[in-house]
């Protein structure tokens, strides 16, 4: 259940309502949005009297939430949450553009990538340090050194940076170097990792699992939110289907489904869906047209010789052209790049 406060309610009124709920042994989560103040009630709500709550000063109404996820639900923040990473905001009119190589491979490579994506207008640099590879014999990433080089390159070109954490043992070092932490598709239901990230408060980019439903994805987000970290951005990266023409099937419909059911911003990763350079742009444009709040794209200074995901990474010149195409579609749906 959520308690929607009246417009213009006072802090004292909010505090009173929170105290009344907590007195009954239930948890609360306060969300002060641009247009609404909402108190989420966590726990067994049969212990509460809705009539009594609705009679309290400042309370507008109580709304039951039928989803298993509560804090991530649309009802909790009807106008949609905005997630800030440094001076970049997800969920506003401006799309957030994240770009960079699949993996950080060397200082020269990540520096060149950072320079190129910055020139094309990206705000956040991506680059894997710990790579979750299907084969144990494939390049596994530069590990902690990868985080350090990513930070160095981001700082050199005035970018923010995001990188994946595959194990909660690496969370502390990742938090020292990254502005945002990615939870990859393979770890979407690593609940201990989700809880640990929830405790840090660091902004999170949470990808959908390879074979997960939207509901399971939002439940995963709820793990992070319920630990006190509201800074979650979802990322649709394609799902496994019977289709083999693409690496994964980009679930474009997940974007409006998430928007209807959740308050969290959602971006699209066309690269891991496509698996193939020529398909990255059309899938990205579809994502933006469907309402995505941004894009994360793999870009490499020399894709042919990339140590991972060579077939799907754009060249720096391709990415520059790509952002122009994205701008045109963004403008058509009332967004900017
Ligand atoms: C990645 O973005 O580097 C990655 C491994 O993606 P995913 O988890 O979507 O496969
Ligand atoms: Mn990749």
PDB file of C-alpha atoms in Angstrom, residues 71-209:
ATOM      1  CA  UNK A  71       8.872   0.926  -4.362  1.00  0.00           C
ATOM      2  CA  UNK A  72       9.609   0.323  -8.045  1.00  0.00           C
ATOM      3  CA  UNK A  73       5.913   0.594  -8.961  1.00  0.00           C
ATOM      4  CA  UNK A  74       4.479   3.434 -11.007  1.00  0.00           C
ATOM      5  CA  UNK A  75       1.997   4.211  -8.226  1.00  0.00           C
ATOM      6  CA  UNK A  76       4.860   5.085  -5.883  1.00  0.00           C
ATOM      7  CA  UNK A  77       6.032   7.977  -8.101  1.00  0.00           C
ATOM      8  CA  UNK A  78       3.287   8.520 -10.716  1.00  0.00           C
ATOM      9  CA  UNK A  79       5.221  11.202 -12.615  1.00  0.00           C
ATOM     10  CA  UNK A  80       8.265   8.886 -12.912  1.00  0.00           C
ATOM     11  CA  UNK A  81      11.507   8.900 -10.977  1.00  0.00           C
ATOM     12  CA  UNK A  82      14.539  10.827 -12.127  1.00  0.00           C
ATOM     13  CA  UNK A  83      17.921   9.331 -11.367  1.00  0.00           C
ATOM     14  CA  UNK A  84      20.935  11.613 -11.138  1.00  0.00           C
ATOM     15  CA  UNK A  85      24.453  10.463 -11.866  1.00  0.00           C
ATOM     16  CA  UNK A  86      26.728  13.447 -11.324  1.00  0.00           C
ATOM     17  CA  UNK A  87      25.191  16.229 -13.384  1.00  0.00           C
ATOM     18  CA  UNK A  88      23.426  13.808 -15.748  1.00  0.00           C
ATOM     19  CA  UNK A  89      19.763  12.989 -15.178  1.00  0.00           C
ATOM     20  CA  UNK A  90      17.913   9.896 -16.405  1.00  0.00           C
ATOM     21  CA  UNK A  91      14.152  10.206 -16.873  1.00  0.00           C
ATOM     22  CA  UNK A  92      13.987  13.802 -18.101  1.00  0.00           C
ATOM     23  CA  UNK A  93      13.415  15.162 -21.593  1.00  0.00           C
ATOM     24  CA  UNK A  94      17.061  14.731 -22.560  1.00  0.00           C
ATOM     25  CA  UNK A  95      18.178  11.225 -23.476  1.00  0.00           C
ATOM     26  CA  UNK A  96      21.275   9.955 -21.692  1.00  0.00           C
ATOM     27  CA  UNK A  97      23.893   8.632 -24.081  1.00  0.00           C
ATOM     28  CA  UNK A  98      26.329   6.019 -22.741  1.00  0.00           C
ATOM     29  CA  UNK A  99      29.018   4.681 -25.044  1.00  0.00           C
ATOM     30  CA  UNK A 100      32.378   2.960 -25.013  1.00  0.00           C
ATOM     31  CA  UNK A 101      33.990  -0.392 -25.623  1.00  0.00           C
ATOM     32  CA  UNK A 102      32.692  -3.742 -24.450  1.00  0.00           C
ATOM     33  CA  UNK A 103      35.855  -4.113 -22.359  1.00  0.00           C
ATOM     34  CA  UNK A 104      38.667  -1.830 -21.260  1.00  0.00           C
ATOM     35  CA  UNK A 105      41.647  -3.375 -23.060  1.00  0.00           C
ATOM     36  CA  UNK A 106      44.483  -0.855 -22.643  1.00  0.00           C
ATOM     37  CA  UNK A 107      45.044   2.755 -21.665  1.00  0.00           C
ATOM     38  CA  UNK A 108      45.452   3.821 -25.302  1.00  0.00           C
ATOM     39  CA  UNK A 109      42.235   2.053 -26.349  1.00  0.00           C
ATOM     40  CA  UNK A 110      40.030   3.519 -23.613  1.00  0.00           C
ATOM     41  CA  UNK A 111      41.524   7.017 -24.047  1.00  0.00           C
ATOM     42  CA  UNK A 112      40.798   6.956 -27.764  1.00  0.00           C
ATOM     43  CA  UNK A 113      37.283   5.657 -27.154  1.00  0.00           C
ATOM     44  CA  UNK A 114      36.610   8.350 -24.540  1.00  0.00           C
ATOM     45  CA  UNK A 115      37.806  11.109 -26.856  1.00  0.00           C
ATOM     46  CA  UNK A 116      35.612   9.860 -29.695  1.00  0.00           C
ATOM     47  CA  UNK A 117      32.394   9.297 -27.760  1.00  0.00           C
ATOM     48  CA  UNK A 118      32.759  12.665 -26.007  1.00  0.00           C
ATOM     49  CA  UNK A 119      33.117  14.373 -29.388  1.00  0.00           C
ATOM     50  CA  UNK A 120      29.922  12.645 -30.547  1.00  0.00           C
ATOM     51  CA  UNK A 121      28.036  13.950 -27.500  1.00  0.00           C
ATOM     52  CA  UNK A 122      27.972  11.011 -25.051  1.00  0.00           C
ATOM     53  CA  UNK A 123      27.818  11.884 -21.356  1.00  0.00           C
ATOM     54  CA  UNK A 124      28.865   8.563 -19.818  1.00  0.00           C
ATOM     55  CA  UNK A 125      31.755   6.265 -20.806  1.00  0.00           C
ATOM     56  CA  UNK A 126      31.217   2.525 -20.564  1.00  0.00           C
ATOM     57  CA  UNK A 127      33.877  -0.213 -20.451  1.00  0.00           C
ATOM     58  CA  UNK A 128      33.935  -3.604 -18.770  1.00  0.00           C
ATOM     59  CA  UNK A 129      36.680  -4.321 -16.220  1.00  0.00           C
ATOM     60  CA  UNK A 130      35.334  -7.699 -15.066  1.00  0.00           C
ATOM     61  CA  UNK A 131      33.728  -9.412 -18.048  1.00  0.00           C
ATOM     62  CA  UNK A 132      31.098 -12.127 -17.574  1.00  0.00           C
ATOM     63  CA  UNK A 133      32.183 -14.321 -20.501  1.00  0.00           C
ATOM     64  CA  UNK A 134      30.371 -17.451 -21.586  1.00  0.00           C
ATOM     65  CA  UNK A 135      33.670 -19.306 -22.028  1.00  0.00           C
ATOM     66  CA  UNK A 136      36.228 -19.397 -19.199  1.00  0.00           C
ATOM     67  CA  UNK A 137      38.970 -19.219 -21.854  1.00  0.00           C
ATOM     68  CA  UNK A 138      37.759 -15.915 -23.343  1.00  0.00           C
ATOM     69  CA  UNK A 139      39.245 -12.535 -22.315  1.00  0.00           C
ATOM     70  CA  UNK A 140      38.014 -11.879 -18.770  1.00  0.00           C
ATOM     71  CA  UNK A 141      38.879  -8.175 -18.513  1.00  0.00           C
ATOM     72  CA  UNK A 142      41.677  -6.163 -16.866  1.00  0.00           C
ATOM     73  CA  UNK A 143      39.854  -6.400 -13.520  1.00  0.00           C
ATOM     74  CA  UNK A 144      40.695  -3.591 -11.027  1.00  0.00           C
ATOM     75  CA  UNK A 145      43.151  -2.019 -13.461  1.00  0.00           C
ATOM     76  CA  UNK A 146      40.228  -1.760 -15.904  1.00  0.00           C
ATOM     77  CA  UNK A 147      38.215   0.334 -13.439  1.00  0.00           C
ATOM     78  CA  UNK A 148      41.233   2.586 -12.875  1.00  0.00           C
ATOM     79  CA  UNK A 149      41.842   3.164 -16.587  1.00  0.00           C
ATOM     80  CA  UNK A 150      38.145   3.786 -17.232  1.00  0.00           C
ATOM     81  CA  UNK A 151      38.108   6.484 -14.525  1.00  0.00           C
ATOM     82  CA  UNK A 152      41.283   8.028 -15.906  1.00  0.00           C
ATOM     83  CA  UNK A 153      39.848   8.218 -19.422  1.00  0.00           C
ATOM     84  CA  UNK A 154      36.490   9.557 -18.217  1.00  0.00           C
ATOM     85  CA  UNK A 155      38.226  12.294 -16.218  1.00  0.00           C
ATOM     86  CA  UNK A 156      40.524  13.177 -19.106  1.00  0.00           C
ATOM     87  CA  UNK A 157      37.519  13.946 -21.329  1.00  0.00           C
ATOM     88  CA  UNK A 158      34.957  15.256 -18.822  1.00  0.00           C
ATOM     89  CA  UNK A 159      32.785  12.144 -18.876  1.00  0.00           C
ATOM     90  CA  UNK A 160      31.133  10.084 -16.150  1.00  0.00           C
ATOM     91  CA  UNK A 161      31.694   6.323 -16.200  1.00  0.00           C
ATOM     92  CA  UNK A 162      29.828   3.051 -15.714  1.00  0.00           C
ATOM     93  CA  UNK A 163      31.196  -0.471 -15.383  1.00  0.00           C
ATOM     94  CA  UNK A 164      29.899  -3.855 -14.365  1.00  0.00           C
ATOM     95  CA  UNK A 165      30.340  -5.585 -11.021  1.00  0.00           C
ATOM     96  CA  UNK A 166      30.057  -9.362 -11.281  1.00  0.00           C
ATOM     97  CA  UNK A 167      30.711 -10.217  -7.640  1.00  0.00           C
ATOM     98  CA  UNK A 168      30.016  -8.303  -4.479  1.00  0.00           C
ATOM     99  CA  UNK A 169      33.667  -8.704  -3.422  1.00  0.00           C
ATOM    100  CA  UNK A 170      34.524  -6.161  -6.146  1.00  0.00           C
ATOM    101  CA  UNK A 171      31.885  -3.645  -5.140  1.00  0.00           C
ATOM    102  CA  UNK A 172      34.117  -1.526  -2.941  1.00  0.00           C
ATOM    103  CA  UNK A 173      36.795  -0.963  -5.556  1.00  0.00           C
ATOM    104  CA  UNK A 174      34.190  -0.400  -8.297  1.00  0.00           C
ATOM    105  CA  UNK A 175      32.527   2.201  -6.089  1.00  0.00           C
ATOM    106  CA  UNK A 176      35.826   4.056  -5.752  1.00  0.00           C
ATOM    107  CA  UNK A 177      36.236   4.413  -9.501  1.00  0.00           C
ATOM    108  CA  UNK A 178      32.769   4.349 -11.099  1.00  0.00           C
ATOM    109  CA  UNK A 179      29.929   6.877 -11.039  1.00  0.00           C
ATOM    110  CA  UNK A 180      27.427   4.141 -11.834  1.00  0.00           C
ATOM    111  CA  UNK A 181      27.560   0.380 -11.399  1.00  0.00           C
ATOM    112  CA  UNK A 182      26.150  -2.037 -13.932  1.00  0.00           C
ATOM    113  CA  UNK A 183      24.483  -5.295 -12.997  1.00  0.00           C
ATOM    114  CA  UNK A 184      24.608  -7.443 -16.100  1.00  0.00           C
ATOM    115  CA  UNK A 185      22.017  -9.792 -17.531  1.00  0.00           C
ATOM    116  CA  UNK A 186      23.649 -12.839 -15.947  1.00  0.00           C
ATOM    117  CA  UNK A 187      23.486 -11.310 -12.492  1.00  0.00           C
ATOM    118  CA  UNK A 188      20.006  -9.803 -12.593  1.00  0.00           C
ATOM    119  CA  UNK A 189      18.832 -12.312 -10.005  1.00  0.00           C
ATOM    120  CA  UNK A 190      21.986 -12.374  -7.891  1.00  0.00           C
ATOM    121  CA  UNK A 191      20.018 -11.229  -4.885  1.00  0.00           C
ATOM    122  CA  UNK A 192      22.967 -10.871  -2.509  1.00  0.00           C
ATOM    123  CA  UNK A 193      24.713  -8.631  -5.035  1.00  0.00           C
ATOM    124  CA  UNK A 194      21.529  -6.582  -5.506  1.00  0.00           C
ATOM    125  CA  UNK A 195      21.155  -6.125  -1.744  1.00  0.00           C
ATOM    126  CA  UNK A 196      24.829  -5.157  -1.360  1.00  0.00           C
ATOM    127  CA  UNK A 197      24.508  -2.527  -4.108  1.00  0.00           C
ATOM    128  CA  UNK A 198      21.299  -1.320  -2.482  1.00  0.00           C
ATOM    129  CA  UNK A 199      23.240  -0.563   0.693  1.00  0.00           C
ATOM    130  CA  UNK A 200      25.820   1.578  -1.128  1.00  0.00           C
ATOM    131  CA  UNK A 201      23.473   4.172  -2.645  1.00  0.00           C
ATOM    132  CA  UNK A 202      25.611   4.234  -5.831  1.00  0.00           C
ATOM    133  CA  UNK A 203      23.502   4.665  -9.004  1.00  0.00           C
ATOM    134  CA  UNK A 204      22.840   1.301 -10.670  1.00  0.00           C
ATOM    135  CA  UNK A 205      22.253   0.281 -14.261  1.00  0.00           C
ATOM    136  CA  UNK A 206      20.216  -2.921 -13.966  1.00  0.00           C
ATOM    137  CA  UNK A 207      19.979  -5.001 -17.126  1.00  0.00           C
ATOM    138  CA  UNK A 208      17.174  -7.464 -17.709  1.00  0.00           C
ATOM    139  CA  UNK A 209      18.055 -11.144 -17.419  1.00  0.00           C
TER     140      UNK A 209
END
